[in-house]
C-alpha atoms as a printed R data frame, in Angstrom:
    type eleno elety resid chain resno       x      y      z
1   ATOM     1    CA   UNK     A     1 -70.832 44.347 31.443
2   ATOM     2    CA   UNK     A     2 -72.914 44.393 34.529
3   ATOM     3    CA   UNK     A     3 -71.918 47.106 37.417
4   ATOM     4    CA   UNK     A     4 -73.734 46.122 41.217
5   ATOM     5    CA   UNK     A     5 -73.537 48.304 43.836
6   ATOM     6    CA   UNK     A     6 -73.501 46.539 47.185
7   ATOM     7    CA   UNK     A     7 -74.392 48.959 49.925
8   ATOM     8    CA   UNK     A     8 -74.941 48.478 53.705
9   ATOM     9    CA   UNK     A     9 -77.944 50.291 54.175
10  ATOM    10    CA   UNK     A    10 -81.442 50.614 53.278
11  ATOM    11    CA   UNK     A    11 -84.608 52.900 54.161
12  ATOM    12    CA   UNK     A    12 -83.280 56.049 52.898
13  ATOM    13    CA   UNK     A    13 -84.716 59.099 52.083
14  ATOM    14    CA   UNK     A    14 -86.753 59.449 49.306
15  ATOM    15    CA   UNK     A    15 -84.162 62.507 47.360
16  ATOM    16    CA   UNK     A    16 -81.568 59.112 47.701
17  ATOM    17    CA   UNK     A    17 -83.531 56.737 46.145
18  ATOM    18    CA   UNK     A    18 -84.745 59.066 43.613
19  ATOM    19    CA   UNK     A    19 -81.002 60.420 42.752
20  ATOM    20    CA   UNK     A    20 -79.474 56.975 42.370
21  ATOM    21    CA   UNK     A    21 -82.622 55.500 39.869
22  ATOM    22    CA   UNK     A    22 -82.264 58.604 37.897
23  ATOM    23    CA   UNK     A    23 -78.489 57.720 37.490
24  ATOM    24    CA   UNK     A    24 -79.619 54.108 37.144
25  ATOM    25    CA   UNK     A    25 -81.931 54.214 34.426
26  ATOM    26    CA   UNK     A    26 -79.654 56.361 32.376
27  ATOM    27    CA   UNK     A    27 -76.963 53.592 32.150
28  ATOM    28    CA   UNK     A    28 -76.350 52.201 28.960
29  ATOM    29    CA   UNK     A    29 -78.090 48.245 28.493
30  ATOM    30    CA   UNK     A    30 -73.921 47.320 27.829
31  ATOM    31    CA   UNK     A    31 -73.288 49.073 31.922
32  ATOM    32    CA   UNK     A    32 -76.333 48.097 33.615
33  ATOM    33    CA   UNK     A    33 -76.179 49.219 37.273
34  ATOM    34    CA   UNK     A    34 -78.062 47.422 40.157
35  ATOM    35    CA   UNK     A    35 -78.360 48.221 43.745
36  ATOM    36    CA   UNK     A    36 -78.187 45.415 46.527
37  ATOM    37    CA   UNK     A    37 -79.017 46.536 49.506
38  ATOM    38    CA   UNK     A    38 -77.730 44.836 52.945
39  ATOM    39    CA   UNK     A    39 -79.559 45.840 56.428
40  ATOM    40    CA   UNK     A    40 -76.579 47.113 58.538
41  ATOM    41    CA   UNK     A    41 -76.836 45.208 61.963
42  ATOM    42    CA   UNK     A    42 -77.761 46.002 64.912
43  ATOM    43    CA   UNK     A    43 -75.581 48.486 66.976
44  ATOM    44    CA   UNK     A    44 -75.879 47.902 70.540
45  ATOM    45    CA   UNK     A    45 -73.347 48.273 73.520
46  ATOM    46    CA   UNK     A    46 -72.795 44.962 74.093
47  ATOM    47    CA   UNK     A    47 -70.954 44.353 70.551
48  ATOM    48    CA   UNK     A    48 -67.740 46.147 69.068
49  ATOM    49    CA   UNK     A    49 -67.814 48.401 66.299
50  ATOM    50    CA   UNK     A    50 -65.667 45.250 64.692
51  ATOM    51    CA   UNK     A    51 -67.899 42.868 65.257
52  ATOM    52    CA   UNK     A    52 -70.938 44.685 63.584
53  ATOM    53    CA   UNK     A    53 -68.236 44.900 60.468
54  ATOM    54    CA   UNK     A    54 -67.366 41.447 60.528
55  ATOM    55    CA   UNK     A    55 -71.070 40.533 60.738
56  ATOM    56    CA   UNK     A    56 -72.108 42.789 57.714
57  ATOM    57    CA   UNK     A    57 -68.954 41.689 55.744
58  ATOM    58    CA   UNK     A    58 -70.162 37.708 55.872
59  ATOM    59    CA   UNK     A    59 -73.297 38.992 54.218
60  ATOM    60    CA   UNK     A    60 -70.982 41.620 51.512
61  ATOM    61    CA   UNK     A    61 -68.749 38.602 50.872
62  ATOM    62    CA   UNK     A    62 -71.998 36.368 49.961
63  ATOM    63    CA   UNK     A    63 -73.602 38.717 47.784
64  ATOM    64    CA   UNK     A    64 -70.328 39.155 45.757
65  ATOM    65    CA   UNK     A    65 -70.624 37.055 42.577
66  ATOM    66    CA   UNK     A    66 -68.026 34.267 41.847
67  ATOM    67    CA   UNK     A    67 -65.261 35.808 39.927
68  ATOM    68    CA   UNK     A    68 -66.463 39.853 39.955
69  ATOM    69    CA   UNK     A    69 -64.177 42.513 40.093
70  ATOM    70    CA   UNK     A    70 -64.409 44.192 43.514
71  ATOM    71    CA   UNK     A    71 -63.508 47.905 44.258
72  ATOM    72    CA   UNK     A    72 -64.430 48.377 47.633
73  ATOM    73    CA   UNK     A    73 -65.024 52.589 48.650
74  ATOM    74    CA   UNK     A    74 -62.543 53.513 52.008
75  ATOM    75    CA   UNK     A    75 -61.551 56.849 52.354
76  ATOM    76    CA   UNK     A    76 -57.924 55.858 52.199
77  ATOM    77    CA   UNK     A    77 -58.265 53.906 48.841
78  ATOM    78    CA   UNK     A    78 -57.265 55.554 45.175
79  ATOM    79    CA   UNK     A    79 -58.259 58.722 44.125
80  ATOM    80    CA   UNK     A    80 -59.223 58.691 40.817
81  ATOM    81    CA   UNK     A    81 -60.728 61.530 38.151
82  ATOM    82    CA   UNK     A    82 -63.458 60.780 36.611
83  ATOM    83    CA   UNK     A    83 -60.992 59.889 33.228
84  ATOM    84    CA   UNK     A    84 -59.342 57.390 34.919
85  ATOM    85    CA   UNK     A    85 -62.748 55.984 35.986
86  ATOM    86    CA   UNK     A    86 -63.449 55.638 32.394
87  ATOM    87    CA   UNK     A    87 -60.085 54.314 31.152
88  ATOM    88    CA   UNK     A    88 -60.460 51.774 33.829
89  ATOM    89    CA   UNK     A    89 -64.623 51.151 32.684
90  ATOM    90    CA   UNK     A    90 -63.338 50.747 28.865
91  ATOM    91    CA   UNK     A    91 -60.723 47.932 30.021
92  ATOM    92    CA   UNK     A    92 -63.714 46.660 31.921
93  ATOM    93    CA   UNK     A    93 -65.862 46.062 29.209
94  ATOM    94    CA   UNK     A    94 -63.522 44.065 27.399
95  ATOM    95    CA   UNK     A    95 -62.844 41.187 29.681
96  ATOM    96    CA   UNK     A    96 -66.500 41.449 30.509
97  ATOM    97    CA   UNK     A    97 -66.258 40.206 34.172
98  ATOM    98    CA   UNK     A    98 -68.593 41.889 36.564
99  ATOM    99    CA   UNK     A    99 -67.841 45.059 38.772
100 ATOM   100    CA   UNK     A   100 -69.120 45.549 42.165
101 ATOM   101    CA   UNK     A   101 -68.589 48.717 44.064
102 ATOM   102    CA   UNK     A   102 -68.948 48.034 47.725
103 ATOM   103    CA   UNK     A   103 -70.020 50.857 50.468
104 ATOM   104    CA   UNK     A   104 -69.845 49.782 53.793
105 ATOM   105    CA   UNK     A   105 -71.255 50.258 57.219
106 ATOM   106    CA   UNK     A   106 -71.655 53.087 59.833
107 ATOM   107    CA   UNK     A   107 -68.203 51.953 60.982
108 ATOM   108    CA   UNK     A   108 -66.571 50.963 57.509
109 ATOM   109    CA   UNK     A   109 -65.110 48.024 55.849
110 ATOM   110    CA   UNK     A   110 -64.044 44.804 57.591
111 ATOM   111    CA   UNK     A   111 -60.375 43.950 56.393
112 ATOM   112    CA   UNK     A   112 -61.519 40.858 54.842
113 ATOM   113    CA   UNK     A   113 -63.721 43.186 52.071
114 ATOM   114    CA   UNK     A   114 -60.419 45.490 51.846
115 ATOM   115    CA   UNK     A   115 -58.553 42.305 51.037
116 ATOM   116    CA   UNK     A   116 -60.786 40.720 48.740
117 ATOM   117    CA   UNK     A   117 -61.501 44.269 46.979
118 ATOM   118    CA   UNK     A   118 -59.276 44.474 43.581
119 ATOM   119    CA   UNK     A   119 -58.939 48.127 44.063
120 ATOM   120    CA   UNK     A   120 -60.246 50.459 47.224
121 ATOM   121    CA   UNK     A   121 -61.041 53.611 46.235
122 ATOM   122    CA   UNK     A   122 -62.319 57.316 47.124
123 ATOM   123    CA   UNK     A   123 -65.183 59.452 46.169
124 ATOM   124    CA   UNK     A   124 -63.621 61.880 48.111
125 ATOM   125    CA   UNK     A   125 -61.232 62.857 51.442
126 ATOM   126    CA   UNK     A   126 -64.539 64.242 53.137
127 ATOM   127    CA   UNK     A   127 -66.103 62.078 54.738
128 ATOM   128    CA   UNK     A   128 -70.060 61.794 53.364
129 ATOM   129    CA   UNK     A   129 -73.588 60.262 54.249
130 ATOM   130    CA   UNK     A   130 -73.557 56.566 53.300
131 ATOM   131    CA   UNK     A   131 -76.695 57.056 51.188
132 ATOM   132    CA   UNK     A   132 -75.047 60.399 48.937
133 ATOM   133    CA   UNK     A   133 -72.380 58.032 48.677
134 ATOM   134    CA   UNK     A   134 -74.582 55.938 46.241
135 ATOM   135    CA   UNK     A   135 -75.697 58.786 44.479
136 ATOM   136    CA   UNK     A   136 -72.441 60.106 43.571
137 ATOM   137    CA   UNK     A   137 -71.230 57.024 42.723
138 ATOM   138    CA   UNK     A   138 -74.484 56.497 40.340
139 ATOM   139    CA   UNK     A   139 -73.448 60.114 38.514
140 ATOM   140    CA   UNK     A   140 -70.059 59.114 38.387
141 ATOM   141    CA   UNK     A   141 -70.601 55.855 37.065
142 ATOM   142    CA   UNK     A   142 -72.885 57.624 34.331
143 ATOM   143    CA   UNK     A   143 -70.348 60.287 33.480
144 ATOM   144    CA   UNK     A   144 -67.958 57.479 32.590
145 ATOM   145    CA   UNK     A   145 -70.081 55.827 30.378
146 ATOM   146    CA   UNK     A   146 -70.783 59.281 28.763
147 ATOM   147    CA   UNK     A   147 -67.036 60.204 28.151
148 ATOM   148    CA   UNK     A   148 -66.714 56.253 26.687
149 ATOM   149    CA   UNK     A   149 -69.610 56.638 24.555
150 ATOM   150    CA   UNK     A   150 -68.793 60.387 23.325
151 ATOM   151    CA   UNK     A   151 -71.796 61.755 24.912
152 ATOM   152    CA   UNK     A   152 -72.056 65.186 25.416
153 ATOM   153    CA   UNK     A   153 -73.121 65.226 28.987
154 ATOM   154    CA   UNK     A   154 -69.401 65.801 30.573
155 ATOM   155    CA   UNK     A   155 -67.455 68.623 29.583
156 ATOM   156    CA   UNK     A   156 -63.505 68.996 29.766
């Protein structure tokens, strides 16, 4: 099963980069992550904060693949544990599609990603950097796999 992350964002600080490859590379060959990186547009005062979205969500909607699972992360979507994560990640695996976790823009989520996402869903209530965003979802991501696969690494 492949896992993308499609983020609107790129440039970030080194500690980001290095704190979502270390989550990366510790994924399981059968959860691969990748990171696809969109530049956000251009904010200037001549164009709406829903224009920018709509602009960034033509090029989200392109880089989905054809028939992927989307959850798209809104801070009014799902709140799951990181269990449910994995219960969900286990059902995954067996119809094999591909899952792509989509963080938005500056200004958040066009409603045509919130209606083509499967799920939306929360890292948290708090709102957060876009670029921790990626590496918490990285660790969580990782911490499913290791409750699937009986590894140590999370506790209960």
């Amino acid at each position: 099963m492949k896992l993308q992350l499609i983020a609107v964002g790129h440039k970030m600080p080194n500690w980001i980069s290095e704190g979502y490859n270390e989550y990366a590379k510790r994924m399981p060959r059968d959860f691969a992550l990748t990171l696809t990186e969109l530049k956000p547009d251009k904010r200037i005062s001549a164009r709406t904060p829903q224009q920018v979205m709509a602009e960034e969500a033509d090029r989200i909607l392109a880089a989905i693949p054809d028939g992927a699972r989307v959850l798209a992360l809104d801070e009014r979507g799902a709140n799951w544990t990181t269990m449910k994560l994995a219960e969900n990640m286990k059902d995954w695996q067996i119809d094999g599609r591909e899952t792509v976790f989509i963080i938005g823009g500056t200004d958040g989520l066009d409603p045509r990603i919130k209606q083509r996402a499967d799920q939306l869903l929360q890292l948290s209530a708090m709102t957060m950097p876009h670029g921790m965003v990626r590496v918490l979802l990285a660790e969580q991501l990782y911490r499913a796999v290791s409750i699937i696969n009986n590894h140590p690494y999370h506790r209960e």
